[in-house]
PDB file of C-alpha atoms in Angstrom:
ATOM      1  CA  MET A   1     120.610 102.766 130.843  1.00  0.00           C
ATOM      2  CA  GLU A   2     121.584 105.902 128.946  1.00  0.00           C
ATOM      3  CA  MET A   3     119.029 106.301 126.168  1.00  0.00           C
ATOM      4  CA  ARG A   4     120.132 106.775 122.573  1.00  0.00           C
ATOM      5  CA  PRO A   5     118.119 106.929 119.348  1.00  0.00           C
ATOM      6  CA  PHE A   6     116.941 103.455 118.317  1.00  0.00           C
ATOM      7  CA  SER A   7     114.655 101.657 115.882  1.00  0.00           C
ATOM      8  CA  LEU A   8     111.911  99.388 117.205  1.00  0.00           C
ATOM      9  CA  ASP A   9     112.366  97.191 114.141  1.00  0.00           C
ATOM     10  CA  THR A  10     115.855  96.130 115.239  1.00  0.00           C
ATOM     11  CA  VAL A  11     115.913  96.286 119.047  1.00  0.00           C
ATOM     12  CA  SER A  12     116.419  93.171 121.145  1.00  0.00           C
ATOM     13  CA  LYS A  13     114.599  91.959 124.227  1.00  0.00           C
ATOM     14  CA  ALA A  14     117.601  92.932 126.355  1.00  0.00           C
ATOM     15  CA  PHE A  15     117.473  96.491 125.037  1.00  0.00           C
ATOM     16  CA  LEU A  16     113.755  96.833 125.817  1.00  0.00           C
ATOM     17  CA  VAL A  17     114.290  95.502 129.335  1.00  0.00           C
ATOM     18  CA  GLY A  18     117.063  98.042 129.802  1.00  0.00           C
ATOM     19  CA  ALA A  19     114.678 100.743 128.579  1.00  0.00           C
ATOM     20  CA  GLY A  20     112.199  99.939 131.335  1.00  0.00           C
ATOM     21  CA  PHE A  21     109.992  97.086 130.137  1.00  0.00           C
ATOM     22  CA  SER A  22     109.700  93.901 132.153  1.00  0.00           C
ATOM     23  CA  PRO A  23     111.034  90.774 130.387  1.00  0.00           C
ATOM     24  CA  ARG A  24     107.474  89.606 129.693  1.00  0.00           C
ATOM     25  CA  GLN A  25     106.439  93.025 128.371  1.00  0.00           C
ATOM     26  CA  ALA A  26     109.511  93.101 126.138  1.00  0.00           C
ATOM     27  CA  GLU A  27     108.505  89.746 124.650  1.00  0.00           C
ATOM     28  CA  VAL A  28     105.004  91.088 123.952  1.00  0.00           C
ATOM     29  CA  VAL A  29     106.426  94.155 122.174  1.00  0.00           C
ATOM     30  CA  LEU A  30     108.661  91.974 119.998  1.00  0.00           C
ATOM     31  CA  ARG A  31     105.804  89.611 119.118  1.00  0.00           C
ATOM     32  CA  TYR A  32     103.593  92.603 118.326  1.00  0.00           C
ATOM     33  CA  ARG A  33     106.338  94.010 116.090  1.00  0.00           C
ATOM     34  CA  ASP A  34     106.846  90.726 114.256  1.00  0.00           C
ATOM     35  CA  ALA A  35     103.117  90.098 113.818  1.00  0.00           C
ATOM     36  CA  SER A  36     102.611  93.625 112.452  1.00  0.00           C
ATOM     37  CA  GLY A  37     105.579  93.444 110.111  1.00  0.00           C
ATOM     38  CA  GLY A  38     107.281  96.267 112.002  1.00  0.00           C
ATOM     39  CA  ILE A  39     106.303  99.307 114.079  1.00  0.00           C
ATOM     40  CA  ARG A  40     106.115 102.296 111.760  1.00  0.00           C
ATOM     41  CA  SER A  41     104.494 105.092 113.767  1.00  0.00           C
ATOM     42  CA  GLU A  42     103.841 106.532 117.210  1.00  0.00           C
ATOM     43  CA  GLU A  43     100.189 105.506 116.966  1.00  0.00           C
ATOM     44  CA  GLN A  44     101.110 101.914 116.186  1.00  0.00           C
ATOM     45  CA  PHE A  45     103.586 101.836 119.083  1.00  0.00           C
ATOM     46  CA  ARG A  46     100.976 103.131 121.527  1.00  0.00           C
ATOM     47  CA  ARG A  47      98.472 100.487 120.369  1.00  0.00           C
ATOM     48  CA  CYS A  48     100.612  97.713 121.862  1.00  0.00           C
ATOM     49  CA  TYR A  49      98.725  96.950 125.066  1.00  0.00           C
ATOM     50  CA  VAL A  50     101.814  96.704 127.301  1.00  0.00           C
ATOM     51  CA  VAL A  51     102.969 100.209 126.307  1.00  0.00           C
ATOM     52  CA  SER A  52     101.612 102.623 128.894  1.00  0.00           C
ATOM     53  CA  ASP A  53     101.211 106.317 128.099  1.00  0.00           C
ATOM     54  CA  GLU A  54     104.015 107.085 130.531  1.00  0.00           C
ATOM     55  CA  MET A  55     106.356 104.599 128.851  1.00  0.00           C
ATOM     56  CA  ALA A  56     105.464 105.872 125.377  1.00  0.00           C
ATOM     57  CA  ASP A  57     106.026 109.516 126.346  1.00  0.00           C
ATOM     58  CA  ARG A  58     109.426 108.650 127.823  1.00  0.00           C
ATOM     59  CA  LEU A  59     110.692 106.569 124.885  1.00  0.00           C
ATOM     60  CA  LEU A  60     109.208 108.338 121.853  1.00  0.00           C
ATOM     61  CA  PRO A  61     111.851 111.114 121.754  1.00  0.00           C
ATOM     62  CA  TYR A  62     114.450 108.386 121.122  1.00  0.00           C
ATOM     63  CA  ILE A  63     112.538 106.170 118.682  1.00  0.00           C
ATOM     64  CA  MET A  64     113.427 106.413 115.007  1.00  0.00           C
ATOM     65  CA  PHE A  65     110.562 105.189 112.873  1.00  0.00           C
ATOM     66  CA  THR A  66     111.224 104.013 109.327  1.00  0.00           C
ATOM     67  CA  ALA A  67     110.221 107.326 107.796  1.00  0.00           C
ATOM     68  CA  ASP A  68     112.720 109.144 110.049  1.00  0.00           C
ATOM     69  CA  GLU A  69     115.605 107.012 108.801  1.00  0.00           C
ATOM     70  CA  VAL A  70     115.177 107.643 105.056  1.00  0.00           C
ATOM     71  CA  PRO A  71     117.697 110.238 103.795  1.00  0.00           C
ATOM     72  CA  ALA A  72     116.110 113.157 101.984  1.00  0.00           C
ATOM     73  CA  ASP A  73     117.893 112.875  98.637  1.00  0.00           C
ATOM     74  CA  ASP A  74     116.816 111.870  95.158  1.00  0.00           C
ATOM     75  CA  VAL A  75     117.906 108.251  95.520  1.00  0.00           C
ATOM     76  CA  ALA A  76     115.928 107.829  98.701  1.00  0.00           C
ATOM     77  CA  ASP A  77     112.905 109.467  97.076  1.00  0.00           C
ATOM     78  CA  ASP A  78     113.073 106.989  94.203  1.00  0.00           C
ATOM     79  CA  ILE A  79     113.289 104.071  96.615  1.00  0.00           C
ATOM     80  CA  SER A  80     110.364 105.445  98.593  1.00  0.00           C
ATOM     81  CA  MET A  81     108.246 105.770  95.449  1.00  0.00           C
ATOM     82  CA  VAL A  82     108.957 102.170  94.500  1.00  0.00           C
ATOM     83  CA  ALA A  83     108.093 101.005  98.006  1.00  0.00           C
ATOM     84  CA  ASP A  84     104.850 102.997  98.002  1.00  0.00           C
ATOM     85  CA  LYS A  85     103.816 101.423  94.721  1.00  0.00           C
ATOM     86  CA  ALA A  86     104.581  97.971  96.085  1.00  0.00           C
ATOM     87  CA  VAL A  87     102.458  98.595  99.178  1.00  0.00           C
ATOM     88  CA  ARG A  88      99.579  99.895  97.093  1.00  0.00           C
ATOM     89  CA  ALA A  89      99.733  96.714  95.009  1.00  0.00           C
ATOM     90  CA  LEU A  90      99.146  94.550  98.073  1.00  0.00           C
ATOM     91  CA  VAL A  91      95.610  93.482  98.950  1.00  0.00           C
ATOM     92  CA  GLU A  92      94.544  94.860 102.341  1.00  0.00           C
ATOM     93  CA  ILE A  93      92.643  91.976 103.896  1.00  0.00           C
ATOM     94  CA  ASN A  94      90.409  93.993 106.218  1.00  0.00           C
ATOM     95  CA  THR A  95      88.798  96.020 103.447  1.00  0.00           C
ATOM     96  CA  ALA A  96      89.160  93.696 100.453  1.00  0.00           C
ATOM     97  CA  ASP A  97      85.981  92.507  98.788  1.00  0.00           C
ATOM     98  CA  SER A  98      85.618  89.075  97.226  1.00  0.00           C
ATOM     99  CA  ALA A  99      86.982  90.262  93.875  1.00  0.00           C
ATOM    100  CA  ALA A 100      90.141  91.637  95.494  1.00  0.00           C
ATOM    101  CA  LEU A 101      90.696  88.490  97.545  1.00  0.00           C
ATOM    102  CA  ILE A 102      90.220  86.160  94.584  1.00  0.00           C
ATOM    103  CA  SER A 103      92.929  88.125  92.756  1.00  0.00           C
ATOM    104  CA  VAL A 104      95.483  86.856  95.286  1.00  0.00           C
ATOM    105  CA  ARG A 105      97.306  83.814  93.957  1.00  0.00           C
ATOM    106  CA  GLY A 106      96.625  80.903  96.281  1.00  0.00           C
ATOM    107  CA  ILE A 107      93.167  82.086  97.361  1.00  0.00           C
ATOM    108  CA  GLY A 108      90.280  80.310  95.656  1.00  0.00           C
ATOM    109  CA  PRO A 109      86.496  80.834  95.894  1.00  0.00           C
ATOM    110  CA  LYS A 110      86.182  78.553  98.926  1.00  0.00           C
ATOM    111  CA  SER A 111      88.998  80.382 100.695  1.00  0.00           C
ATOM    112  CA  VAL A 112      87.444  83.777  99.933  1.00  0.00           C
ATOM    113  CA  THR A 113      84.201  82.778 101.640  1.00  0.00           C
ATOM    114  CA  ALA A 114      86.048  81.412 104.668  1.00  0.00           C
ATOM    115  CA  ILE A 115      88.310  84.470 104.985  1.00  0.00           C
ATOM    116  CA  MET A 116      85.431  86.939 104.800  1.00  0.00           C
ATOM    117  CA  ARG A 117      83.400  84.939 107.314  1.00  0.00           C
ATOM    118  CA  TYR A 118      86.327  84.675 109.728  1.00  0.00           C
ATOM    119  CA  ARG A 119      87.064  88.380 109.311  1.00  0.00           C
ATOM    120  CA  GLU A 120      83.486  89.178 110.277  1.00  0.00           C
ATOM    121  CA  LEU A 121      83.593  86.938 113.359  1.00  0.00           C
ATOM    122  CA  LEU A 122      86.926  88.343 114.524  1.00  0.00           C
ATOM    123  CA  GLY A 123      86.072  91.955 113.858  1.00  0.00           C
ATOM    124  CA  GLY A 124      88.929  92.181 111.379  1.00  0.00           C
ATOM    125  CA  PHE A 125      92.507  90.921 111.263  1.00  0.00           C
ATOM    126  CA  TYR A 126      95.352  92.544 113.198  1.00  0.00           C
ATOM    127  CA  SER A 127      97.980  90.384 111.496  1.00  0.00           C
ATOM    128  CA  VAL A 128      98.213  88.647 108.138  1.00  0.00           C
ATOM    129  CA  LYS A 129      99.466  85.600 110.040  1.00  0.00           C
ATOM    130  CA  GLN A 130      95.947  85.010 111.357  1.00  0.00           C
ATOM    131  CA  LEU A 131      95.068  83.530 107.974  1.00  0.00           C
ATOM    132  CA  ALA A 132      97.051  80.467 109.022  1.00  0.00           C
ATOM    133  CA  GLU A 133      94.261  79.737 111.519  1.00  0.00           C
ATOM    134  CA  LEU A 134      91.937  78.845 108.634  1.00  0.00           C
ATOM    135  CA  ASP A 135      91.842  75.237 107.457  1.00  0.00           C
ATOM    136  CA  VAL A 136      91.237  76.354 103.871  1.00  0.00           C
ATOM    137  CA  VAL A 137      94.594  78.152 103.776  1.00  0.00           C
ATOM    138  CA  THR A 138      96.987  75.306 103.128  1.00  0.00           C
ATOM    139  CA  GLU A 139     100.590  75.323 104.236  1.00  0.00           C
ATOM    140  CA  SER A 140     101.745  75.217 100.625  1.00  0.00           C
ATOM    141  CA  ASN A 141      99.751  78.362  99.766  1.00  0.00           C
ATOM    142  CA  TYR A 142     100.331  80.280 102.984  1.00  0.00           C
ATOM    143  CA  GLU A 143     103.791  81.696 102.230  1.00  0.00           C
ATOM    144  CA  ARG A 144     102.766  82.664  98.705  1.00  0.00           C
ATOM    145  CA  ILE A 145      99.661  84.454  99.972  1.00  0.00           C
ATOM    146  CA  LEU A 146     101.646  86.447 102.545  1.00  0.00           C
ATOM    147  CA  THR A 147     103.704  88.150  99.841  1.00  0.00           C
ATOM    148  CA  GLN A 148     100.561  89.556  98.214  1.00  0.00           C
ATOM    149  CA  ILE A 149      98.594  90.903 101.165  1.00  0.00           C
ATOM    150  CA  CYS A 150      98.863  93.424 103.963  1.00  0.00           C
ATOM    151  CA  CYS A 151      96.830  94.174 107.060  1.00  0.00           C
ATOM    152  CA  ASP A 152      95.717  97.515 108.496  1.00  0.00           C
ATOM    153  CA  SER A 153      95.064  96.748 112.158  1.00  0.00           C
ATOM    154  CA  CYS A 154      93.354 100.132 112.586  1.00  0.00           C
ATOM    155  CA  LYS A 155      90.376  98.610 110.778  1.00  0.00           C
ATOM    156  CA  ILE A 156      89.520  96.055 113.467  1.00  0.00           C
ATOM    157  CA  SER A 157      86.396  96.382 115.605  1.00  0.00           C
ATOM    158  CA  LYS A 158      86.928  96.338 119.349  1.00  0.00           C
ATOM    159  CA  ILE A 159      84.719  94.830 122.043  1.00  0.00           C
ATOM    160  CA  ASP A 160      84.018  96.733 125.238  1.00  0.00           C
ATOM    161  CA  ILE A 161      84.781  93.824 127.531  1.00  0.00           C
ATOM    162  CA  ASN A 162      83.232  95.493 130.582  1.00  0.00           C
ATOM    163  CA  PHE A 163      79.819  95.991 128.979  1.00  0.00           C
ATOM    164  CA  ALA A 164      79.546  93.626 126.002  1.00  0.00           C
ATOM    165  CA  ASP A 165      76.598  91.253 125.901  1.00  0.00           C
ATOM    166  CA  PRO A 166      77.585  87.600 126.494  1.00  0.00           C
ATOM    167  CA  LYS A 167      76.055  86.709 123.115  1.00  0.00           C
ATOM    168  CA  GLU A 168      78.459  89.118 121.432  1.00  0.00           C
ATOM    169  CA  LEU A 169      81.430  87.748 123.340  1.00  0.00           C
ATOM    170  CA  ILE A 170      80.785  84.073 122.624  1.00  0.00           C
ATOM    171  CA  ARG A 171      80.607  84.771 118.889  1.00  0.00           C
ATOM    172  CA  HIS A 172      84.248  85.804 118.902  1.00  0.00           C
ATOM    173  CA  PRO A 173      86.506  82.904 117.845  1.00  0.00           C
ATOM    174  CA  TYR A 174      89.019  83.684 120.594  1.00  0.00           C
ATOM    175  CA  VAL A 175      86.517  83.596 123.489  1.00  0.00           C
ATOM    176  CA  SER A 176      85.851  80.090 124.799  1.00  0.00           C
ATOM    177  CA  ALA A 177      82.738  79.058 126.711  1.00  0.00           C
ATOM    178  CA  LYS A 178      84.900  78.601 129.814  1.00  0.00           C
ATOM    179  CA  ALA A 179      86.329  82.110 129.525  1.00  0.00           C
ATOM    180  CA  LEU A 180      82.855  83.542 128.958  1.00  0.00           C
ATOM    181  CA  ARG A 181      81.557  82.008 132.191  1.00  0.00           C
ATOM    182  CA  ARG A 182      84.469  83.523 134.088  1.00  0.00           C
ATOM    183  CA  ILE A 183      83.954  86.915 132.451  1.00  0.00           C
ATOM    184  CA  VAL A 184      80.273  87.044 133.363  1.00  0.00           C
ATOM    185  CA  LYS A 185      80.872  85.881 136.936  1.00  0.00           C
ATOM    186  CA  GLN A 186      83.801  88.195 137.654  1.00  0.00           C
ATOM    187  CA  ARG A 187      82.152  91.149 135.952  1.00  0.00           C
ATOM    188  CA  GLN A 188      79.166  90.788 138.269  1.00  0.00           C
ATOM    189  CA  LEU A 189      81.464  90.633 141.291  1.00  0.00           C
ATOM    190  CA  LYS A 190      83.897  93.460 140.522  1.00  0.00           C
ATOM    191  CA  GLY A 191      82.293  95.496 137.746  1.00  0.00           C
ATOM    192  CA  GLY A 192      84.995  95.108 135.134  1.00  0.00           C
ATOM    193  CA  TRP A 193      88.699  95.436 134.376  1.00  0.00           C
ATOM    194  CA  SER A 194      91.101  98.215 133.511  1.00  0.00           C
ATOM    195  CA  GLY A 195      93.387  96.147 131.292  1.00  0.00           C
ATOM    196  CA  ILE A 196      94.269  92.716 129.976  1.00  0.00           C
ATOM    197  CA  GLU A 197      96.881  92.092 132.679  1.00  0.00           C
ATOM    198  CA  GLU A 198      94.157  92.392 135.303  1.00  0.00           C
ATOM    199  CA  MET A 199      92.119  89.761 133.468  1.00  0.00           C
ATOM    200  CA  ILE A 200      95.130  87.447 133.457  1.00  0.00           C
ATOM    201  CA  ASP A 201      95.573  88.012 137.194  1.00  0.00           C
ATOM    202  CA  ASP A 202      91.899  87.120 137.698  1.00  0.00           C
ATOM    203  CA  ASP A 203      92.467  83.868 135.777  1.00  0.00           C
ATOM    204  CA  ILE A 204      89.983  84.841 133.067  1.00  0.00           C
ATOM    205  CA  PHE A 205      92.510  84.090 130.333  1.00  0.00           C
ATOM    206  CA  GLY A 206      95.856  82.379 130.131  1.00  0.00           C
ATOM    207  CA  ARG A 207      98.645  84.643 128.903  1.00  0.00           C
ATOM    208  CA  GLU A 208      98.801  83.233 125.384  1.00  0.00           C
ATOM    209  CA  GLU A 209      95.023  83.402 125.063  1.00  0.00           C
ATOM    210  CA  ALA A 210      95.010  86.969 126.411  1.00  0.00           C
ATOM    211  CA  GLU A 211      97.713  88.196 124.047  1.00  0.00           C
ATOM    212  CA  ARG A 212      95.815  86.808 121.084  1.00  0.00           C
ATOM    213  CA  LEU A 213      92.553  88.471 122.140  1.00  0.00           C
ATOM    214  CA  ALA A 214      93.933  91.761 123.520  1.00  0.00           C
ATOM    215  CA  PRO A 215      93.907  93.708 120.213  1.00  0.00           C
ATOM    216  CA  TYR A 216      90.131  93.220 120.074  1.00  0.00           C
ATOM    217  CA  LEU A 217      89.369  94.479 123.572  1.00  0.00           C
ATOM    218  CA  ARG A 218      88.567  97.941 124.840  1.00  0.00           C
ATOM    219  CA  PHE A 219      88.474  98.718 128.557  1.00  0.00           C
ATOM    220  CA  VAL A 220      86.076 101.452 129.648  1.00  0.00           C
ATOM    221  CA  ARG A 221      85.269 101.806 133.327  1.00  0.00           C
ATOM    222  CA  ASP A 222      84.214 105.435 133.627  1.00  0.00           C
ATOM    223  CA  THR A 223      80.571 104.591 134.229  1.00  0.00           C
ATOM    224  CA  ILE A 224      81.062 101.387 136.208  1.00  0.00           C
ATOM    225  CA  ASN A 225      79.895 101.567 139.804  1.00  0.00           C
TER     226      ASN A 225
END
């Protein structure tokens, strides 16, 4: 496919497949985009675990991020200023303290405690949609809450899956006891993994489970024998 400038916020699965992704990888990119509320920078694009360095280097010259598409005139500057103010008014859920969270309409004292506890267990949120996993966030409040918050996924803490203590792993809400047993056993046999796809191939995680956990994992094998 002849490459032309494109925006990741509007591309289709078919376009991504034509650009070199497999159909499954294209679906992951689109889910990552939707969960993040858009892909706004090179760094954010590279953080998607199915985007290899080679793929990123090949596509980045053609990708137009939101900032690249804003015309440099007075009207655009005014719009940008309004947008910046709106973003600053949102509560960033990875750094918000209890006072900031309680200021969000739809979040009460009980919800604040649950959100902060869940944030600690996860290592931070990579998507505002993760709040829906909490029982205290009711369906009626969920949509209202989403309009008042944002999420900086750079704030999350990552687990070195090849070296992490089993006690650390089992504390994570996305790691089941069954997965932990497989991790420990396979890690002893092979030393570790180079990426999440390898863990899926080894039947450590199902694909849906892996995609949910992947943002929290770091793969370091330099010192593994």
